[in-house]
Coordinates of C-alpha atoms and ligand atoms in Angstrom, one line a residue:
M1 CA 55.9 25.0 -18.4
T2 CA 55.5 21.3 -17.0
L3 CA 55.4 21.8 -13.1
T4 CA 54.0 18.2 -12.3
K5 CA 53.6 14.6 -13.6
N6 CA 49.6 15.3 -14.1
K7 CA 48.5 15.8 -17.3
K8 CA 45.2 17.0 -16.3
L9 CA 47.0 19.4 -13.6
N10 CA 49.4 20.7 -16.1
D11 CA 46.7 21.5 -18.8
W12 CA 44.6 23.4 -15.5
I13 CA 47.5 25.5 -14.7
E14 CA 48.7 26.5 -18.1
E15 CA 44.8 27.2 -18.6
I16 CA 44.4 29.6 -15.5
K17 CA 48.1 31.1 -15.6
K18 CA 47.0 32.1 -19.3
M19 CA 43.5 33.8 -17.9
C20 CA 45.0 35.2 -14.8
Q21 CA 47.9 36.5 -16.1
P22 CA 50.1 36.2 -12.9
D23 CA 54.0 37.4 -12.7
N24 CA 54.9 34.2 -11.7
V25 CA 53.9 30.7 -10.5
V26 CA 54.9 28.6 -7.5
L27 CA 54.4 25.3 -7.1
C28 CA 53.9 24.8 -3.3
D29 CA 55.4 22.0 -1.2
G30 CA 53.9 22.4 2.5
T31 CA 57.4 22.7 3.7
K32 CA 57.8 24.8 7.0
E33 CA 60.7 26.4 4.8
E34 CA 57.8 27.6 2.2
Y35 CA 55.5 28.6 5.2
D36 CA 58.5 30.8 6.9
R37 CA 59.5 32.5 3.8
L38 CA 55.9 33.3 3.0
M39 CA 55.5 34.7 6.3
A40 CA 58.8 36.5 6.2
R41 CA 57.3 38.2 3.1
M42 CA 53.8 38.9 4.7
V43 CA 55.7 40.3 7.6
E44 CA 57.6 42.6 5.3
S45 CA 54.6 44.0 3.1
G46 CA 53.0 44.8 6.5
M47 CA 50.0 42.3 5.6
A48 CA 51.1 40.1 8.9
I49 CA 52.6 40.8 12.1
K50 CA 55.0 38.5 14.1
L51 CA 53.9 37.9 17.2
N52 CA 56.1 38.1 20.4
E53 CA 58.1 34.8 20.0
E54 CA 58.2 34.3 23.9
K55 CA 54.5 34.5 24.4
R56 CA 53.1 33.0 20.9
P57 CA 56.0 31.1 19.3
N58 CA 56.1 31.3 15.8
S59 CA 52.7 33.0 15.5
Y60 CA 51.2 35.6 13.2
A61 CA 48.1 38.1 12.9
F62 CA 46.3 39.3 10.4
N63 CA 43.8 42.3 9.8
S64 CA 41.5 42.0 6.8
D65 CA 39.4 44.5 4.8
P66 CA 36.7 45.7 7.1
S67 CA 34.4 44.6 4.4
D68 CA 35.9 41.2 4.1
V69 CA 35.2 39.5 7.4
A70 CA 33.2 36.4 6.9
R71 CA 31.4 33.6 4.5
V72 CA 29.1 35.5 2.2
E73 CA 26.1 33.5 1.8
S74 CA 24.0 36.2 -0.9
R75 CA 27.4 35.6 -3.2
T76 CA 27.9 32.0 -2.8
Y77 CA 26.4 30.0 -5.7
I78 CA 25.4 26.6 -6.7
A79 CA 25.9 26.3 -10.5
S80 CA 24.3 23.2 -11.4
V81 CA 22.8 22.7 -15.0
K82 CA 19.2 22.3 -13.9
K83 CA 18.0 25.2 -11.4
E84 CA 16.1 22.4 -9.9
D85 CA 19.3 20.5 -8.9
A86 CA 20.2 23.5 -6.5
G87 CA 16.8 23.7 -4.9
P88 CA 15.2 25.9 -2.7
T89 CA 17.9 26.6 -0.1
N90 CA 20.7 27.7 -2.5
N91 CA 21.6 30.9 -4.9
W92 CA 21.3 29.5 -8.4
I93 CA 23.2 30.4 -11.3
D94 CA 23.2 29.0 -14.8
P95 CA 26.9 27.7 -15.3
V96 CA 27.4 28.6 -18.3
E97 CA 26.6 32.5 -17.9
L98 CA 28.4 32.3 -14.4
K99 CA 31.6 30.8 -16.3
K100 CA 31.3 34.1 -18.6
T101 CA 30.9 36.6 -15.8
M102 CA 33.5 35.2 -13.9
T103 CA 36.2 34.5 -16.6
G104 CA 35.4 38.7 -17.3
L105 CA 36.5 38.7 -13.7
Y106 CA 39.0 36.5 -13.9
T107 CA 40.9 37.6 -16.8
G108 CA 44.3 39.3 -15.5
C109 CA 42.9 39.5 -12.2
M110 CA 46.6 38.1 -11.2
K111 CA 48.6 40.7 -12.8
G112 CA 51.2 42.0 -10.6
R113 CA 51.0 38.9 -8.3
T114 CA 52.5 35.5 -7.9
M115 CA 50.1 32.2 -8.6
Y116 CA 50.4 29.5 -6.3
V117 CA 49.5 26.3 -7.0
I118 CA 48.8 24.2 -3.9
P119 CA 48.1 20.4 -4.3
F120 CA 46.4 19.3 -0.6
S121 CA 44.5 16.0 0.8
M122 CA 41.3 16.4 2.7
G123 CA 41.7 13.3 4.9
P124 CA 44.9 11.3 5.6
I125 CA 47.1 11.7 2.4
G126 CA 46.5 8.3 0.2
S127 CA 43.5 7.3 2.6
P128 CA 40.6 5.8 0.7
I129 CA 38.3 8.0 2.2
A130 CA 40.6 11.2 1.2
K131 CA 40.0 13.6 -1.6
I132 CA 42.7 15.6 -3.3
G133 CA 42.1 18.9 -3.9
V134 CA 44.6 21.6 -6.1
E135 CA 43.6 25.1 -5.2
I136 CA 45.2 27.7 -7.2
S137 CA 45.5 31.1 -5.7
D138 CA 47.1 34.8 -5.2
S139 CA 46.7 35.1 -1.8
P140 CA 50.0 34.0 0.4
Y141 CA 47.6 34.0 3.4
V142 CA 45.6 31.3 1.9
V143 CA 48.5 29.4 1.4
V144 CA 49.6 29.6 5.0
N145 CA 46.3 28.8 6.5
M146 CA 46.0 25.7 3.9
H147 CA 49.4 24.7 5.1
I148 CA 47.2 24.1 8.7
M149 CA 43.7 23.3 7.9
A150 CA 44.8 20.8 4.9
R151 CA 47.7 18.4 4.3
V152 CA 49.8 20.4 1.7
S153 CA 52.3 18.0 0.5
S154 CA 54.3 17.7 -2.9
E155 CA 53.4 13.6 -1.6
V156 CA 50.0 14.2 -2.8
L157 CA 51.3 15.0 -6.0
D158 CA 52.9 11.4 -5.8
V159 CA 49.6 9.7 -5.2
L160 CA 48.0 11.9 -7.7
G161 CA 50.6 10.2 -10.1
K162 CA 50.3 10.7 -13.9
D163 CA 46.5 9.9 -14.3
G164 CA 45.1 10.9 -10.9
D165 CA 42.0 13.0 -10.2
F166 CA 41.3 16.0 -8.4
I167 CA 39.0 18.4 -7.4
P168 CA 40.4 22.3 -9.0
C169 CA 39.5 25.1 -6.6
L170 CA 40.7 28.8 -8.2
H171 CA 40.9 31.7 -5.9
S172 CA 41.7 35.3 -6.7
V173 CA 41.2 37.9 -4.1
G174 CA 40.2 40.3 -7.2
K175 CA 42.6 42.7 -7.1
P176 CA 45.0 42.8 -9.9
L177 CA 48.3 45.3 -9.4
A178 CA 48.9 48.0 -12.2
E179 CA 52.8 48.4 -12.9
G180 CA 54.6 49.7 -9.5
E181 CA 51.0 50.1 -7.8
K182 CA 51.8 49.7 -4.3
D183 CA 49.4 46.7 -3.1
S184 CA 47.0 47.3 -0.2
R185 CA 46.8 45.1 3.2
W186 CA 44.1 42.7 2.5
P187 CA 43.4 43.2 -1.2
C188 CA 40.2 41.8 -2.1
A189 CA 36.9 42.9 -4.6
P190 CA 33.8 44.8 -3.3
L191 CA 30.9 42.5 -2.9
E192 CA 29.0 42.8 -6.2
D193 CA 32.0 41.1 -7.9
K194 CA 32.6 38.5 -5.2
Y195 CA 31.5 35.1 -6.3
I196 CA 32.0 31.7 -4.5
A197 CA 30.8 29.1 -7.3
H198 CA 30.5 25.6 -7.2
F199 CA 29.8 23.6 -10.4
P200 CA 28.8 20.2 -8.8
E201 CA 28.8 18.2 -12.1
E202 CA 32.0 19.4 -12.8
K203 CA 33.5 18.7 -9.1
T204 CA 35.1 22.4 -9.6
I205 CA 35.4 25.4 -7.3
W206 CA 35.8 29.4 -8.4
S207 CA 36.3 31.4 -5.8
Y208 CA 36.7 35.5 -6.7
G209 CA 37.2 38.7 -4.8
S210 CA 37.2 37.2 -1.0
G211 CA 40.5 36.3 0.8
Y212 CA 38.4 35.0 4.1
G213 CA 38.0 32.1 5.4
G214 CA 35.6 29.9 4.0
N215 CA 35.3 32.1 0.9
A216 CA 39.1 31.3 0.5
L217 CA 40.1 28.3 2.3
L218 CA 38.7 26.6 -0.3
G219 CA 39.0 22.8 1.1
K220 CA 36.8 23.6 4.1
K221 CA 33.1 24.5 3.0
C222 CA 33.4 24.4 -0.6
L223 CA 35.1 21.1 -1.4
A224 CA 34.5 19.0 1.9
L225 CA 30.8 20.1 2.2
R226 CA 29.0 21.5 -0.7
I227 CA 30.6 19.5 -3.5
A228 CA 31.5 16.4 -1.2
S229 CA 28.1 16.7 -0.3
A230 CA 27.0 16.4 -3.6
V231 CA 29.4 13.2 -4.2
A232 CA 28.7 11.8 -1.2
K233 CA 24.6 11.6 -2.5
K234 CA 25.7 9.9 -5.5
E235 CA 28.3 7.3 -4.1
G236 CA 26.2 6.5 -1.0
W237 CA 28.1 7.9 1.8
M238 CA 28.1 11.3 3.8
A239 CA 29.5 14.6 4.4
E240 CA 28.3 16.7 7.3
H241 CA 28.9 19.5 9.3
M242 CA 29.7 17.4 12.3
L243 CA 32.1 17.1 15.1
I244 CA 33.3 14.2 16.1
L245 CA 34.4 13.2 19.4
R246 CA 35.2 9.8 21.7
F247 CA 33.9 9.7 25.0
T248 CA 35.7 6.9 26.9
N249 CA 34.0 5.4 30.3
P250 CA 36.4 4.5 33.2
E251 CA 36.5 0.8 32.0
G252 CA 37.9 2.2 29.0
K253 CA 35.0 1.4 26.0
H254 CA 34.8 4.0 23.5
Y255 CA 31.7 5.8 22.3
H256 CA 31.8 7.7 19.2
I257 CA 29.7 11.0 18.5
A258 CA 28.9 12.8 15.6
A259 CA 27.1 16.4 16.6
A260 CA 25.6 19.1 13.9
F261 CA 25.0 22.2 15.4
P262 CA 24.5 25.8 14.0
S263 CA 27.3 28.5 14.2
A264 CA 27.0 30.2 17.5
C265 CA 25.7 26.9 19.5
G266 CA 29.7 26.0 21.2
K267 CA 31.0 23.5 18.3
T268 CA 34.1 23.4 19.1
N269 CA 33.5 24.0 22.6
L270 CA 31.7 20.5 22.8
A271 CA 34.6 18.9 20.7
M272 CA 37.1 19.5 23.6
L273 CA 34.7 19.2 26.4
Q274 CA 36.2 18.7 29.7
S275 CA 34.1 16.1 31.2
T276 CA 32.8 16.5 34.8
V277 CA 31.6 13.0 34.9
P278 CA 34.3 11.2 37.1
G279 CA 36.5 8.6 35.0
W280 CA 34.6 9.9 31.6
K281 CA 36.7 11.7 28.8
V282 CA 36.4 13.2 25.8
E283 CA 39.1 13.1 23.2
T284 CA 39.0 15.4 19.8
V285 CA 38.6 13.9 16.4
G286 CA 37.3 16.9 14.7
D287 CA 35.3 20.1 15.3
D288 CA 33.2 20.9 12.1
I289 CA 33.5 18.3 9.2
A290 CA 32.7 14.4 9.6
W291 CA 33.0 12.3 6.2
M292 CA 31.1 9.0 7.0
K293 CA 31.2 5.8 5.3
Q294 CA 29.7 2.7 5.6
G295 CA 32.0 0.0 6.9
K296 CA 32.5 -3.6 6.3
D297 CA 30.8 -5.1 9.5
G298 CA 28.0 -2.5 8.2
R299 CA 28.8 0.6 10.9
L300 CA 29.0 4.1 10.0
Y301 CA 32.7 5.0 9.9
A302 CA 33.8 9.0 10.3
I303 CA 36.6 10.9 9.5
N304 CA 37.5 14.5 10.2
P305 CA 39.2 15.4 6.2
E306 CA 40.6 18.8 7.8
A307 CA 44.0 19.0 9.9
G308 CA 43.2 22.2 11.9
F309 CA 40.8 24.4 13.3
F310 CA 39.2 27.3 12.3
G311 CA 37.7 28.7 15.4
V312 CA 36.1 31.5 16.5
A313 CA 38.0 33.8 18.9
P314 CA 36.1 35.9 20.8
G315 CA 34.6 33.8 23.8
T316 CA 37.4 31.5 23.6
S317 CA 38.6 31.1 27.3
E318 CA 40.2 28.6 29.8
E319 CA 36.7 28.5 31.2
S320 CA 34.7 27.9 28.1
N321 CA 37.2 26.1 26.3
P322 CA 41.2 25.2 27.7
M323 CA 41.9 23.0 25.1
A324 CA 41.2 25.4 22.5
L325 CA 43.3 27.9 23.9
A326 CA 46.2 25.2 24.1
S327 CA 45.9 24.5 20.4
L328 CA 46.9 27.9 19.6
K329 CA 49.6 28.6 22.0
E330 CA 52.3 28.0 19.1
N331 CA 52.4 27.7 15.5
S332 CA 48.6 29.6 14.8
I333 CA 47.4 32.4 12.7
F334 CA 45.3 35.1 14.3
T335 CA 42.8 37.0 11.9
N336 CA 41.0 40.1 13.3
V337 CA 42.0 40.1 16.8
V338 CA 43.5 42.8 19.2
V339 CA 47.3 42.6 18.9
T340 CA 48.4 44.2 22.2
E341 CA 51.3 46.2 22.9
D342 CA 53.6 43.5 23.6
K343 CA 52.3 41.8 20.2
D344 CA 50.4 39.2 21.7
V345 CA 47.0 38.1 20.7
W346 CA 43.6 39.3 22.6
W347 CA 39.9 39.3 22.2
E348 CA 36.7 39.8 23.9
G349 CA 35.6 36.9 26.0
M350 CA 39.2 35.5 26.8
G351 CA 38.5 35.8 30.8
Y352 CA 40.5 38.8 31.4
D353 CA 41.4 42.2 30.4
C354 CA 43.5 43.1 27.4
P355 CA 47.3 43.3 28.8
G356 CA 48.1 46.9 29.2
G357 CA 44.3 48.0 28.2
K358 CA 45.4 48.7 24.8
G359 CA 46.4 47.4 21.7
T360 CA 45.9 47.3 17.6
D361 CA 42.4 46.5 16.7
W362 CA 40.7 44.5 14.0
K363 CA 41.0 47.2 12.0
N364 CA 44.3 48.0 12.2
N365 CA 43.7 51.2 14.8
P366 CA 44.9 52.0 18.0
W367 CA 42.4 50.8 20.6
T368 CA 41.8 51.0 24.0
Q369 CA 39.7 48.7 26.1
A370 CA 38.3 51.8 27.7
S371 CA 37.0 53.2 24.8
G372 CA 34.7 50.2 25.3
E373 CA 34.5 49.6 21.2
K374 CA 35.3 46.0 20.5
G375 CA 38.8 44.8 19.3
A376 CA 38.3 42.1 17.8
H377 CA 35.8 41.3 15.1
A378 CA 33.1 38.9 16.4
N379 CA 33.9 36.4 13.6
S380 CA 37.7 36.8 14.2
R381 CA 39.4 33.2 14.0
F382 CA 42.1 31.2 15.0
T383 CA 43.8 28.6 12.8
A384 CA 45.5 26.2 14.8
P385 CA 47.1 22.5 13.9
A386 CA 44.5 20.1 15.4
S387 CA 47.9 17.9 16.3
Q388 CA 48.5 20.5 19.1
C389 CA 45.1 20.1 20.8
P390 CA 46.1 18.0 24.0
V391 CA 42.8 15.8 24.0
I392 CA 43.4 15.1 20.1
C393 CA 42.2 11.4 19.8
Q394 CA 45.1 9.0 19.1
D395 CA 42.7 7.7 16.1
W396 CA 42.1 11.1 14.6
E397 CA 44.1 10.4 11.4
N398 CA 42.8 6.8 11.7
P399 CA 42.3 6.2 7.5
A400 CA 39.6 3.8 8.8
G401 CA 38.0 6.4 10.8
V402 CA 36.1 5.8 13.8
P403 CA 32.8 4.1 14.5
I404 CA 29.8 6.5 14.9
D405 CA 27.2 5.3 17.7
I406 CA 25.3 8.5 18.2
F407 CA 24.3 11.6 16.3
V408 CA 23.3 14.7 18.2
F409 CA 21.0 17.3 16.7
G410 CA 20.6 20.8 18.2
G411 CA 20.1 24.4 18.1
K412 CA 19.7 27.3 20.2
R413 CA 15.9 27.4 22.1
T414 CA 15.5 29.7 25.1
A415 CA 11.9 28.1 25.4
T416 CA 10.2 24.8 24.4
V417 CA 12.9 22.5 23.6
P418 CA 13.9 20.4 26.5
L419 CA 17.5 19.7 27.6
V420 CA 17.8 16.4 25.5
H421 CA 15.5 14.0 23.8
E422 CA 16.1 10.5 22.3
A423 CA 14.6 9.6 18.3
F424 CA 12.3 6.6 19.0
D425 CA 13.9 5.4 15.9
F426 CA 16.6 6.7 13.0
E427 CA 13.6 7.8 11.0
H428 CA 12.7 9.9 13.7
G429 CA 16.1 11.0 14.4
V430 CA 16.0 12.1 10.6
F431 CA 13.1 14.1 11.4
L432 CA 14.7 15.7 14.4
G433 CA 17.8 16.8 12.2
A434 CA 15.8 17.8 9.5
T435 CA 14.1 20.1 11.9
A436 CA 16.6 21.7 13.8
A437 CA 16.2 24.9 14.4
S438 CA 17.2 28.2 16.6
E439 CA 15.5 31.2 17.5
P440 CA 16.3 35.0 15.8
T441 CA 18.2 37.2 17.9
A442 CA 16.1 39.1 20.5
A443 CA 16.1 42.0 18.7
A444 CA 14.7 40.0 15.8
L445 CA 12.2 38.6 18.2
D446 CA 10.9 42.1 19.6
L447 CA 9.8 42.9 15.8
G448 CA 7.3 40.1 16.4
N449 CA 6.5 37.6 13.8
V450 CA 9.4 36.6 13.3
S451 CA 9.1 32.8 13.2
L452 CA 12.0 30.1 13.8
R453 CA 14.9 29.8 11.7
F454 CA 15.2 26.2 10.6
D455 CA 18.6 24.9 9.3
P456 CA 18.4 20.9 8.6
F457 CA 21.4 19.1 10.0
A458 CA 23.0 22.9 10.4
M459 CA 23.6 22.5 6.6
T460 CA 21.5 24.8 5.1
P461 CA 24.4 26.9 3.6
F462 CA 26.4 24.1 2.9
I463 CA 24.1 21.3 1.2
G464 CA 25.6 21.5 -2.4
Y465 CA 22.6 20.1 -4.2
N466 CA 18.5 19.8 -3.2
A467 CA 18.2 20.2 0.4
G468 CA 14.8 17.8 -0.2
D469 CA 17.2 15.4 -2.0
Y470 CA 19.6 15.5 0.8
M471 CA 17.1 14.8 3.5
Q472 CA 16.1 11.8 1.3
H473 CA 20.1 10.8 1.3
W474 CA 19.8 10.7 5.1
F475 CA 16.7 8.4 5.0
D476 CA 18.3 6.1 2.5
M477 CA 21.7 6.0 4.8
G478 CA 19.2 5.0 7.7
Q479 CA 18.0 1.8 5.3
K480 CA 21.3 1.0 4.3
L481 CA 22.7 1.2 8.0
G482 CA 19.9 -1.1 9.5
D483 CA 20.1 -1.9 13.0
K484 CA 23.7 -0.7 13.1
A485 CA 22.1 2.8 12.3
P486 CA 23.3 5.4 15.4
K487 CA 20.7 6.1 17.8
C488 CA 19.7 9.8 17.3
F489 CA 19.4 12.8 20.0
Y490 CA 18.4 16.2 20.0
V491 CA 19.6 18.4 22.5
N492 CA 19.1 22.6 23.8
W493 CA 21.8 23.6 25.9
F494 CA 20.2 27.2 25.7
R495 CA 17.0 27.1 27.9
K496 CA 16.4 30.8 29.8
D497 CA 14.1 31.3 32.9
K498 CA 11.9 34.1 32.9
N499 CA 14.3 36.1 34.6
G500 CA 16.8 35.3 31.3
K501 CA 19.2 33.7 32.8
F502 CA 20.5 29.9 31.3
M503 CA 18.8 27.1 33.1
W504 CA 21.7 24.7 32.3
P505 CA 25.5 25.7 33.4
G506 CA 26.6 24.0 29.8
F507 CA 30.2 23.4 29.2
G508 CA 31.7 20.6 31.1
E509 CA 28.9 19.5 32.7
N510 CA 27.3 18.6 28.9
S511 CA 29.0 15.5 29.4
R512 CA 26.2 14.5 31.9
V513 CA 24.0 14.5 29.1
L514 CA 26.2 12.5 26.7
K515 CA 26.6 10.0 29.4
W516 CA 23.1 9.4 29.7
M517 CA 23.5 8.7 25.6
C518 CA 25.8 6.2 26.3
D519 CA 23.9 4.6 28.8
R520 CA 20.8 4.5 26.4
V521 CA 22.9 2.9 23.5
D522 CA 24.3 0.0 26.2
G523 CA 20.3 0.1 27.4
K524 CA 21.8 0.8 30.7
A525 CA 19.7 4.2 31.5
G526 CA 15.8 4.9 32.0
A527 CA 13.6 7.1 29.9
V528 CA 10.2 7.9 29.4
E529 CA 8.1 8.0 26.7
T530 CA 7.0 11.6 25.7
P531 CA 5.2 13.0 22.4
I532 CA 8.7 13.9 21.2
G533 CA 10.7 11.5 21.8
M534 CA 12.3 9.3 24.8
M535 CA 13.3 11.8 27.9
P536 CA 15.3 11.0 31.1
T537 CA 14.0 12.0 34.5
T538 CA 16.7 13.0 37.3
K539 CA 17.3 10.0 38.5
D540 CA 18.4 8.5 35.0
M541 CA 20.9 11.2 35.0
T542 CA 24.2 10.9 36.5
L543 CA 24.1 14.3 38.6
D544 CA 26.6 13.4 41.8
G545 CA 28.6 16.9 42.0
L546 CA 26.3 19.2 39.5
D547 CA 25.6 22.5 41.3
M548 CA 21.9 22.7 40.3
D549 CA 18.3 22.8 41.7
K550 CA 16.3 19.5 41.1
S551 CA 13.2 21.3 40.5
V552 CA 15.3 23.2 37.8
L553 CA 16.4 20.5 36.3
E554 CA 12.8 18.7 36.2
E555 CA 11.8 21.8 34.6
L556 CA 14.8 21.3 31.6
L557 CA 13.1 17.9 31.5
K558 CA 9.3 18.6 30.4
V559 CA 7.9 18.7 27.5
D560 CA 5.2 21.9 26.5
V561 CA 2.7 20.6 24.8
E562 CA 1.5 23.4 23.7
A563 CA 5.0 25.5 22.8
Y564 CA 5.3 22.4 20.7
K565 CA 1.9 22.7 18.7
K566 CA 3.7 26.3 17.5
T567 CA 6.8 24.9 16.9
L568 CA 5.3 21.9 14.4
A569 CA 3.2 24.6 12.7
D570 CA 6.6 26.2 11.8
A571 CA 8.3 23.2 11.0
K572 CA 5.1 22.2 8.3
A573 CA 5.6 26.2 7.3
Y574 CA 9.1 25.7 6.6
M575 CA 9.1 22.2 4.8
A576 CA 6.6 23.5 2.0
K577 CA 9.1 25.1 0.9
F578 CA 10.7 21.9 -0.7
G579 CA 7.3 21.0 -2.4
D580 CA 7.2 17.5 -3.9
K581 CA 11.0 16.8 -2.9
L582 CA 10.1 16.9 0.5
P583 CA 10.5 12.9 1.5
A584 CA 7.4 11.0 2.1
K585 CA 8.7 9.9 5.2
L586 CA 9.5 13.3 6.3
K587 CA 6.0 14.2 5.8
N588 CA 4.8 11.0 7.5
Q589 CA 6.9 12.1 10.5
L590 CA 5.1 15.6 10.5
E591 CA 2.0 13.7 10.8
K592 CA 3.2 11.2 13.8
L593 CA 4.5 14.0 15.9
E594 CA 0.9 16.0 15.1
A595 CA -1.1 13.0 16.1
R596 CA 1.2 12.3 19.4
L597 CA 1.0 16.0 20.4
G598 CA -2.9 15.4 20.4
Q599 CA -2.5 12.9 22.8
P600 CA -1.9 13.7 26.7
V601 CA 1.6 13.6 28.0
C602 CA 2.2 10.9 30.6
Q603 CA 5.1 11.4 32.4
Ligands
O2Y1 O1 33.6 33.5 8.1 C1 34.2 32.1 7.9 O2 34.3 32.3 7.1 C2 34.2 31.1 8.7 S1 33.0 30.3 8.7 C3 33.5 28.6 9.6 C4 34.7 28.5 10.1 C5 35.0 27.7 11.0 C6 33.9 26.6 10.9 N1 33.0 26.7 10.6 C7 32.8 27.7 10.2 C8 30.7 27.5 9.4 O3 30.4 29.0 9.2 O4 30.1 26.9 10.1
MN2 MN1 31.3 25.1 10.5

């Protein structure tokens, strides 16, 4: 059967059809009609719940299998030809061996199911920065989510033409149906049969056994980060786990900020922040992934390759992120949240009690809030179109991207790391990004002897090649960008006092820190030199209207040299695992910090 004009695509569809043996094949076109048809079928089968049309128009809820609730890093592989090319942070398997194992699993895996062929573009269709992928999946849930998260359209096939190239992304839930067998609500395979595999040399993705999020929506973490990062290294650009925002001052000057934080550090909240600095406003370009290339003027330009938000539901409230709540008002998909009696959605930390006090929990069981059991899974998600965000930046789909002025790195540290510091130069900035770390949870700290969890550039699970080479790539980009490189900063919103209370109010007040950064870019704000970088004093920041004791802020802007020496020791121990792949420039930065920490701090 010839489905498209593209020979490579037709051959691939035929090959996968032969292997997976679906009952039928559908070429997706990304239309509303297709979306509505698939949703209607999933409602009929019991997989989807149609939400109250008055309260949540055109929206649906799904409950996954309790064993299939998040990305599974233990089953995520980089199958490069040489083990060394996957490096110490990835699971490696020989690609030949893995293909043999997975071919065994894929053989006949779509029996009783429909095979959907989903052409999609990461980045605006036709943009020179965009990449075309085609996902083959036997999950209608994947198709409808891809409609929101990527640009699914037959226009993609027009751009592909007869001989254009694409990234093949194969996905199966891994649950063939025997003749007459009733499907389960959320089909998936047991953990030991799950594989999320990347073949960077072939630019191919094979995913088997999970229907959830990053394991199954292959345009996101698999293509836009793991495969794209490997391609970007070769081609001299960057694929990063970063939000992108535009911060505009009262005179209308734009500053573009790209920021990397590990999960649970409020990345989506920062991307949609409501500024408390009078006259300054934030607009969202992206909340998770940035693709960045040097422009003709020598500056670094970023695009958000995605079209939607796949955000964590719990904790999203009018207080923490009103713009995210507005984004998911309609045309949205909810996975693993509570469905209330009147068929709306609810989750812990939504800012109000569950209406009626009861509903259906993420495990699809009757649930009451009074039970004290969590109704929504901690990793429950909303899938919402980015275009619905009230503060979406008018340039969010500009194929040329936005010029990045500032990089921000960070982690969750209850002690030691001050509210903000600025890198002395770009190479020091790379060091700050490479040594970004969070503390393990309080429970793990109680075990003693547990050091920091380093997560360079918040990219550890997403670097599609050797992380030592990845860090070198950051230095190489710095070299290429020269004096046009963004200024680098490190923030910590999570310092606690001795009573365990957060010292910094966070949320909208983080805009005060962003404003200091912008003022530094313009050479308008002061800073003092400390062993860890340049830091503001309280008089360098805009604090009017901030309800906070000055002494607490002073404490947040201090460097604890002795505590930093421990962090440095942890960083050195962590960096040792990169062996001779550790960039010399990074080693040099470690030595420089060690020397500076030996000096008294002058503030
Ligand atoms: O658990 C999943 O599959 C989702 S992971 C995710 C989703 C949206 C944005 N970021 C992430 C992440 O793990 O960084
Ligand atoms: Mn992410």
